[in-house]
XYZ file of C-alpha atoms in Angstrom:
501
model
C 113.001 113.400 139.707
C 116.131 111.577 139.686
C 117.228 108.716 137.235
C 120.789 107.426 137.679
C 121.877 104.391 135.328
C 124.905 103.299 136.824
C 125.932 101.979 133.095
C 123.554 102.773 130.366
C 123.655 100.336 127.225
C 124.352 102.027 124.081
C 123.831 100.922 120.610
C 123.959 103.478 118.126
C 125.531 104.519 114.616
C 129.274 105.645 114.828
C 130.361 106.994 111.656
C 133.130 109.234 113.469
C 136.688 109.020 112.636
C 138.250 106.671 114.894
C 140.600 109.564 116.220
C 137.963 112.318 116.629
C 137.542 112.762 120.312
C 134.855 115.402 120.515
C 131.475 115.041 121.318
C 129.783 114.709 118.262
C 127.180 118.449 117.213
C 123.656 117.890 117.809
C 121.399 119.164 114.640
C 119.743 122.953 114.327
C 116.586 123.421 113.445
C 115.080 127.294 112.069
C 111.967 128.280 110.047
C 110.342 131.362 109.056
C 106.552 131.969 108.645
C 105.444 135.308 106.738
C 108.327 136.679 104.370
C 108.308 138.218 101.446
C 106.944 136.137 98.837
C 109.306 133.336 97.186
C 111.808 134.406 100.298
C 111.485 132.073 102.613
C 113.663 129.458 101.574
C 117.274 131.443 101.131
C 116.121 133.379 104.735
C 116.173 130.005 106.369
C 119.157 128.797 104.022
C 121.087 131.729 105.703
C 120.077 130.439 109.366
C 121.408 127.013 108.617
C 124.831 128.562 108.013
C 124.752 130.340 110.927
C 123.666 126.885 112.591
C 126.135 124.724 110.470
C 128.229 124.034 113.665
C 125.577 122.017 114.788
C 125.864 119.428 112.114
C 127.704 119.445 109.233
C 126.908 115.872 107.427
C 123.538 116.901 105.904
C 120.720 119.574 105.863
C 117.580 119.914 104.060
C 114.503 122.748 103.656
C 110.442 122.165 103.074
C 108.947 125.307 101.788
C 104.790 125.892 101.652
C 103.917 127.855 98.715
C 99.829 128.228 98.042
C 99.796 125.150 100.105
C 101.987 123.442 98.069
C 105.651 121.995 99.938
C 108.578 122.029 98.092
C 111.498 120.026 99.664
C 115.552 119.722 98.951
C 117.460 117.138 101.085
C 121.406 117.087 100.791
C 124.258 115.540 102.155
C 126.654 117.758 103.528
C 127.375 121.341 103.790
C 124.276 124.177 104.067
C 126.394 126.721 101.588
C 126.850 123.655 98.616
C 123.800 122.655 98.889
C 121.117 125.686 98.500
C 123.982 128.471 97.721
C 123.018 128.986 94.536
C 121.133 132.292 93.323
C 117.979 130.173 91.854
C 116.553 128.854 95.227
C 113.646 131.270 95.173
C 112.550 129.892 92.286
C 113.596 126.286 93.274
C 111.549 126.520 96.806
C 109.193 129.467 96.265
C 107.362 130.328 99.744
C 106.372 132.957 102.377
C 106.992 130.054 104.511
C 110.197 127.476 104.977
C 111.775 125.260 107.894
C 115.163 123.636 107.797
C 117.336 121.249 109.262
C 121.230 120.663 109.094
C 122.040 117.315 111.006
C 124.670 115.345 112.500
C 123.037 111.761 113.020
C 122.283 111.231 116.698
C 119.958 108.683 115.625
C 120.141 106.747 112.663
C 122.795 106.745 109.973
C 123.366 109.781 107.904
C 121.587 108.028 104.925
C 119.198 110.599 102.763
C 116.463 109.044 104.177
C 117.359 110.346 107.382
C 117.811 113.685 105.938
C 115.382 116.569 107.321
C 112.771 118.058 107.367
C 110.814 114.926 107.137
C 107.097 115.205 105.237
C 104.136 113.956 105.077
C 101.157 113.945 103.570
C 98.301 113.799 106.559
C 94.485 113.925 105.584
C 94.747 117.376 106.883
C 97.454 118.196 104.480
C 101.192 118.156 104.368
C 103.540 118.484 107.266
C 107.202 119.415 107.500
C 109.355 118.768 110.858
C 113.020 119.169 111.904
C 113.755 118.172 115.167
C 116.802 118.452 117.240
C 117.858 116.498 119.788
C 116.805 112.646 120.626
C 114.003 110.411 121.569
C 114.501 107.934 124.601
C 111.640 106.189 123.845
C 111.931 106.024 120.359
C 112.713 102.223 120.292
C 109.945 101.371 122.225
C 107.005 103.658 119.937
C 108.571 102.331 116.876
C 107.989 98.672 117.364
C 104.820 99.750 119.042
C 103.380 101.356 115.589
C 105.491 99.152 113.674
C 103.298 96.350 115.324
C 100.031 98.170 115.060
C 100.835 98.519 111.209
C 102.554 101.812 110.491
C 105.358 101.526 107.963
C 108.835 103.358 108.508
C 110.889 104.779 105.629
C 113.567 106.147 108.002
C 116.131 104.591 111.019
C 115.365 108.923 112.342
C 113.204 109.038 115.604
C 112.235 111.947 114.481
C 109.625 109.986 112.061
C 108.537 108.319 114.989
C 107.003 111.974 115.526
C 105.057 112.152 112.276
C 103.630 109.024 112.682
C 102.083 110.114 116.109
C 100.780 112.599 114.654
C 98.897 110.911 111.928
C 97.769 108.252 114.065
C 96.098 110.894 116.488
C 92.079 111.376 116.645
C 92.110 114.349 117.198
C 90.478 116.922 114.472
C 92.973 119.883 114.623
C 96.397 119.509 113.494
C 97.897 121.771 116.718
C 95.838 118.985 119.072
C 97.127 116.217 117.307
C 100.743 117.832 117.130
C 100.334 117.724 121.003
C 98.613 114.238 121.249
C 102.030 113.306 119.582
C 104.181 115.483 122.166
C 102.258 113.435 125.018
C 104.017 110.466 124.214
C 107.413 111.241 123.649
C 110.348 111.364 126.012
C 114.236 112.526 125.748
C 115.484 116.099 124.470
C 113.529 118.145 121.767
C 113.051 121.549 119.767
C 110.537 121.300 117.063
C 109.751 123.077 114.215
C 107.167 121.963 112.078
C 105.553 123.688 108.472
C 102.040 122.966 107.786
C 99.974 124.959 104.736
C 98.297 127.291 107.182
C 100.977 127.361 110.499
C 104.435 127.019 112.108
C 104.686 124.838 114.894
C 107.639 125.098 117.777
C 107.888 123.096 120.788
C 110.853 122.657 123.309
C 111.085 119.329 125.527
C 109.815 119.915 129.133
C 113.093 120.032 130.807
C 114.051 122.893 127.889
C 117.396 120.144 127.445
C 117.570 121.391 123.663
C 117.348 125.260 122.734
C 114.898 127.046 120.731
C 114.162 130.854 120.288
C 112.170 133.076 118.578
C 112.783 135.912 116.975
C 111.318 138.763 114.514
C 112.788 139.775 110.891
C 110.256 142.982 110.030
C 106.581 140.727 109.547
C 108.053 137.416 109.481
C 108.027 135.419 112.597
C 111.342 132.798 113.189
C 112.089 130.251 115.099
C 116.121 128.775 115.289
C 117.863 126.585 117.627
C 120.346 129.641 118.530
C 120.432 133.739 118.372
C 123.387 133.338 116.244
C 121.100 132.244 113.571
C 118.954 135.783 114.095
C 122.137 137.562 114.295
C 122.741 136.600 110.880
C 119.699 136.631 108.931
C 119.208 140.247 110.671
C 116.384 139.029 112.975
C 115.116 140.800 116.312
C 115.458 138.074 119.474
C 112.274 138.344 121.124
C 112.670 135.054 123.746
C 113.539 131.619 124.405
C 110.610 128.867 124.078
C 109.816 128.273 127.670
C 110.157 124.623 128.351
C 107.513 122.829 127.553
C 105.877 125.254 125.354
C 104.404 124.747 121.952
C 104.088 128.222 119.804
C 101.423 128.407 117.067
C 102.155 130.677 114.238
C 99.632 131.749 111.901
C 97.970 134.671 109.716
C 96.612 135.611 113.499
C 99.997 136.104 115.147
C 101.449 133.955 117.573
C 99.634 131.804 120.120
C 101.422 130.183 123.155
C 100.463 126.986 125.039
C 101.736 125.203 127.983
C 99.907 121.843 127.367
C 102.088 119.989 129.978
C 102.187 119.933 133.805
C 104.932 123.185 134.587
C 108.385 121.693 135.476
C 111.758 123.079 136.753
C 113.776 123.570 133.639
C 116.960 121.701 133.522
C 118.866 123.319 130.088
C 121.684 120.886 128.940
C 125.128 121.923 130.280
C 126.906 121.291 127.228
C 125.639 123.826 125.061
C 127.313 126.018 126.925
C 130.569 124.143 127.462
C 130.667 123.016 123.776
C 127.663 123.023 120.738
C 126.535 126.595 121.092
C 128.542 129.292 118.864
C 129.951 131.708 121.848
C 128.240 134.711 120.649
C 125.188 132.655 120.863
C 122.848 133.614 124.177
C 121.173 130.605 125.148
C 118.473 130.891 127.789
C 119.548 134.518 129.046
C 123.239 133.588 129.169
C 125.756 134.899 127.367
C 127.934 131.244 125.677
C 131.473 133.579 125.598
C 130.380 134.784 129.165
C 130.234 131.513 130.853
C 133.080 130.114 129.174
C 135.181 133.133 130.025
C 134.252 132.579 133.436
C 135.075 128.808 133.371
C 138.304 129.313 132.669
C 138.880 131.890 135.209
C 137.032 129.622 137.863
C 139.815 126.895 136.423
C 142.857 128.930 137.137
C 141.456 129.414 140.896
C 141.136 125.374 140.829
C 143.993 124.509 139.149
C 147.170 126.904 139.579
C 150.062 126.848 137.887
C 153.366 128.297 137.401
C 153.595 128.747 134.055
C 155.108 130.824 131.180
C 152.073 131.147 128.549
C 148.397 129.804 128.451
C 147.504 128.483 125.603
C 143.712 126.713 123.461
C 143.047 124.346 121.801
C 141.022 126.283 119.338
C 138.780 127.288 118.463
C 136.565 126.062 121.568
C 139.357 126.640 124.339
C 139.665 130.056 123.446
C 137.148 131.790 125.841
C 138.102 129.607 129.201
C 142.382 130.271 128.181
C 141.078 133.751 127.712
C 139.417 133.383 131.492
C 142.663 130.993 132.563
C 144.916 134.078 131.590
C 143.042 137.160 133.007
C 142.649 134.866 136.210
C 146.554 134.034 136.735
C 147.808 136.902 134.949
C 150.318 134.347 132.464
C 150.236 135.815 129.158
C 147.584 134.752 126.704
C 149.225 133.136 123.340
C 148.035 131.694 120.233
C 150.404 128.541 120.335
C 148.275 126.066 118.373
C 146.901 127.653 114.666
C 144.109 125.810 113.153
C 143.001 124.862 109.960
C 139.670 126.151 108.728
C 139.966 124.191 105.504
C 139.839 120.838 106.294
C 136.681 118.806 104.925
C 135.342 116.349 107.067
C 135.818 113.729 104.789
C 139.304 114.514 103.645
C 141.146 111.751 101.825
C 143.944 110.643 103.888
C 145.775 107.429 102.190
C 147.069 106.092 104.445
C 147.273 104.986 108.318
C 150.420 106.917 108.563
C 148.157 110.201 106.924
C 145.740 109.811 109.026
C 148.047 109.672 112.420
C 148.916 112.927 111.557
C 146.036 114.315 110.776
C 145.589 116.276 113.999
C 149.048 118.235 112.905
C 146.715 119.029 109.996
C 143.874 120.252 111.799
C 146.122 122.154 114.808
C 149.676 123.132 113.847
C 151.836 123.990 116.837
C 153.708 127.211 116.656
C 157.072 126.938 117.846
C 157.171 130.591 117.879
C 155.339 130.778 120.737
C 155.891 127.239 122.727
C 160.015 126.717 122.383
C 161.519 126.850 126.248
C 158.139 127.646 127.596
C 156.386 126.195 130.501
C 152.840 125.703 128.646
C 149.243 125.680 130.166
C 147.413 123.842 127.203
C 143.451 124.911 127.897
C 140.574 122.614 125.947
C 136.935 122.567 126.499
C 136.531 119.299 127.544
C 138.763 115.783 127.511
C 136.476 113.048 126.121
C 138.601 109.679 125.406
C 142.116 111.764 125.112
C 143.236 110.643 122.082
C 143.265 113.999 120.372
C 144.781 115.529 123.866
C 147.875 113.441 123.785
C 148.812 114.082 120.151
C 148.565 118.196 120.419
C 150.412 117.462 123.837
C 153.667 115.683 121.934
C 152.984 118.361 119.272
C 154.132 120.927 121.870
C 156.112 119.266 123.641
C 157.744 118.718 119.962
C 158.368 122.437 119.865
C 160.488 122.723 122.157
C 158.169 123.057 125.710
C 159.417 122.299 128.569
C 156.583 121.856 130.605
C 153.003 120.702 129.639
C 149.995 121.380 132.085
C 146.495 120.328 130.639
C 143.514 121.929 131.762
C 139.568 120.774 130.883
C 137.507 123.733 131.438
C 134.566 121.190 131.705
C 134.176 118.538 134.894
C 135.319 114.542 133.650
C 133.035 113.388 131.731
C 131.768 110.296 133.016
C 128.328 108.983 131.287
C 127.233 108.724 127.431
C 124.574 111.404 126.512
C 121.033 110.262 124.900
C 119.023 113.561 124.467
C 120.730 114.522 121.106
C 125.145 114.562 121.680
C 126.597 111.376 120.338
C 129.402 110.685 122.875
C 131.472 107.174 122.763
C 130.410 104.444 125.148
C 130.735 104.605 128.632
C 133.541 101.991 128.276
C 135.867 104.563 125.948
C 135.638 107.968 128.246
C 138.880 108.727 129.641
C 137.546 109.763 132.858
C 135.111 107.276 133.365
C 138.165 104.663 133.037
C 141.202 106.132 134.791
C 141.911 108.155 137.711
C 143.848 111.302 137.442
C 147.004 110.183 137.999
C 146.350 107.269 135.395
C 145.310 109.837 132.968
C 148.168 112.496 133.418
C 150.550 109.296 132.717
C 148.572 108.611 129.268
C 148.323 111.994 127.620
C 152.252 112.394 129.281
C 151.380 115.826 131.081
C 153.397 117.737 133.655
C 149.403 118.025 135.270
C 146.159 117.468 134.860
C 143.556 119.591 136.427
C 139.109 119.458 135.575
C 136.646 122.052 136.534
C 134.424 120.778 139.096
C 131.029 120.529 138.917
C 130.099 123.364 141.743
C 133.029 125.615 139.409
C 130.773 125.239 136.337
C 127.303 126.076 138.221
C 129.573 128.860 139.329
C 130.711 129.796 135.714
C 126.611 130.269 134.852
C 126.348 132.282 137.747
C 123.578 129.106 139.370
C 125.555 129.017 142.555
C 126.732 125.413 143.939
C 124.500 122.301 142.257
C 121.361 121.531 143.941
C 122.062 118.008 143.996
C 118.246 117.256 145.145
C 117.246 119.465 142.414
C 119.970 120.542 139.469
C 119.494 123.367 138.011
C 120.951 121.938 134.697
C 121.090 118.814 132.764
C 124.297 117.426 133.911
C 124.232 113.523 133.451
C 127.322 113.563 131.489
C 129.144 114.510 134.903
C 127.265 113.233 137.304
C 124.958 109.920 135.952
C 122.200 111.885 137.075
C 119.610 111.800 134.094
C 116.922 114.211 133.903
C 114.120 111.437 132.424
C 113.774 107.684 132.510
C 115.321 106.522 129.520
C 113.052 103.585 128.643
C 115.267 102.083 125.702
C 118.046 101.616 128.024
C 115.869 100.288 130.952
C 114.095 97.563 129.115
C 117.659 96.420 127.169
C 119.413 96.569 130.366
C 115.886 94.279 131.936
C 117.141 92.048 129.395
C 114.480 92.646 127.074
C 115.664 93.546 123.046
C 113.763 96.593 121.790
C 115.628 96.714 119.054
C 113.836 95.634 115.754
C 114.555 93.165 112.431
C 113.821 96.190 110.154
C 115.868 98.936 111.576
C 118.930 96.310 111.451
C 118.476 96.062 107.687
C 117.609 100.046 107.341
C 120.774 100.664 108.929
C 123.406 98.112 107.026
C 120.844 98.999 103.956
């Protein structure tokens, strides 16, 4: 099923520096059901860190201990806020799920914070969610209407509330009563008392696996997260699957109509940690190969290739092996930098990307450079490392996106600007080689990144991937944006104030 928008609406919460010109990490989601007593919580602490590259503005953990929850919601970082030794005794459990967050939906206010509770007449329920509604508008002033009352601006509350409004006796049924309704991107994990709860969105857009650590079953958004806690992968949720965790083992259903899957390009171009494998495919692998199917795209006579790190490195890698021009780290950066470093001033914060990537003349001085990122978004970013170099003493700048133009705004979980601010979507090439002042400009194409995941050429009937951000070709209806752009305003009174709250 194809549904092109030729130029979706977009209203949503930008708390982003106005010169940070990435696309904006999703959230993670892992639990654990069946550690050792009182362990639960630091096990799933650990995965967070693992998963902290997926949001890094809040995270949160609900543990179940004799049927009692126990939740701690933070802003920021996963290690400040449950590092200390006393969490077993803080969140005692067998059982825990967690949630670090970037807000894709809603402002990062800590009542947005997951795992989000609540107390059903079945008992309590824990969920972290990752990714994003498209509907989520439209059910909320739908209950809102029928009387439920909202404490959050998260869609992801949207989700309890179907669940609690569901007839259905068992709390797995009513879990997929609420499934039924929703549309967009998803992995869930949700805690009850008596069972863990994962589901992945029927197109698998978002990423979910499972894994093993001795008895203890655990689900995460990535294998990185296994990798650290010292779990065994086992497999990916299947698109639209829900997994059922209890003192029986693991039960799988497929409560949906089957569906080709369609996993979301990006992760592999940007959110996933490259030693991450993300359904079957090695995240370093593809990117490797991206950058070598860019150097047979885009050529160059050059003297060194060079990332943008730390995302570039596995394409420049690829670039380099490709072409055979020497490999060099000409750009070192900063791993200390908070997010919300003070800068004082405009003329601070204009040189804050010299902060976050210093240029290393060492390497760049009379050199004919081939600068290598991950992706271009609105260029802002590009053009300052490019005068950085070019500052050093290059003599030649060629800029290389081991990622196709990006052309649309994202709504399954990546908070990309507005149509109206992508470079690409703007300018044509030549347009944009004048702005970021580059000797070239070259993008992967689309076919070179199917290539790079070893899919072939896109089935543009079918895709094999989830690929709107390229092509406008979105992999649901996105009912929001349809009934805004039919002139009809799903937004609501109460969310306004929640949000300027």
């Amino acid at each position: 099923m194809r549904h092109q928008i030729a130029d979706p609406v977009v209203h949503r919460d930008h708390h982003r520096d106005p010169d940070d010109d990435r696309p904006r990490l999703e959230c993670g989601v892992c639990g654990v059901w069946g550690a050792e007593p009182d362990g639960a919580a630091a096990i799933v602490a650990l995965g967070l860190h693992a998963l902290q590259h997926r949001g890094q503005e809040a995270c949160g953990i609900a543990s179940v201990n004799n049927e009692h929850f126990h939740t701690e919601r933070h802003q920021g970082l996963v290690g400040d806020a449950f590092g200390g030794t006393d969490l077993s005794k803080r969140m005692p459990g067998s059982a825990a799920v967690g949630h670090t967050r970037y807000s894709t939906s809603g402002g990062s206010f800590l009542r947005n914070i997951q795992p989000m509770f609540a107390d059903l007449d079945s008992g309590g329920i824990a969920i972290g969610h990752n990714g994003n509604l498209t509907n989520f508008l439209f059910l909320r002033n739908q209950l809102v209407s029928e009387g439920s009352i909202f404490q959050s601006t998260s869609d992801s509350e949207v989700i309890l509330h179907l669940i609690a409004r569901s007839r259905k006796a068992k709390i797995v049924d009513r879990f997929i009563d609420a499934l039924a309704r929703i549309e967009g991107g998803y992995a869930l994990v949700a805690q009850t008392s008596k069972k863990m709860i994962g589901a992945r969105d029927p197109l698998g857009i978002r990423p979910l696996v499972l894994g093993k650590l001795n008895e203890a079953w655990v689900l995460a958004s990535e294998t990185c997260a296994l990798d650290t806690i010292g779990a065994t992968f086992v497999r990916d949720v299947e698109h639209g699957e829900v997994v059922v965790i209890d003192k029986d083992g693991l039960r799988s259903l497929k409560p949906f109509p089957a569906r080709v899957a369609r996993p979301c390009l990006f992760e592999y171009v940007y959110f996933s940690r490259p030693d991450s494998i993300v359904n079957g495919r090695s995240v370093y692998g593809v990117r490797k190969r991206m950058g070598q199917g860019l150097a047979r795209e885009h050529a160059v006579e050059a003297d060194v290739v060079v990332p943008v790190p730390d995302s570039g490195v596995p394409a420049a890698l690829g670039y380099a092996q490709e072409s055979g021009i020497p490999y060099e780290m000409g750009i070192i950066r900063s791993h200390y930098l908070g997010r919300t470093f003070i800068q004082p001033s405009q003329g601070a914060r204009q040189k804050g990307v010299r902060m976050k990537h210093s240029p290393n003349r060492s390497v760049l001085e009379g050199k004919r450079v081939v600068l290598i990122d991950d992706s271009i978004v609105r260029g802002t970013t590009s053009v300052k490392l490019v005068r950085a170099v070019r500052a050093c003493g290059a003599t030649e700048v060629h800029l290389r996106s081991a990622s196709p133009p990006i052309l649309y705004p994202d709504f399954y979980g990546i908070d990309m600007p507005e149509r109206d601010q992508l470079l690409a979507a703007n300018k044509t090439l030549e347009e944009m080689k004048a702005m970021l002042e580059v000797d070239s400009l070259g993008f992967l194409s689309v076919d070179g990144l199917y290539n790079a995941m070893d899919a072939g050429p896109r089935d543009p009937v079918n895709p094999q991937f989830t690929d709107h951000y390229f092509t406008g070709d979105y992999p649901t209806r996105l009912l929001d944006r349809e009934i805004e752009q039919g002139g009809r305003d799903v937004t609501h009174r109460q969310l306004s104030l929640l949000v300027t709250a």
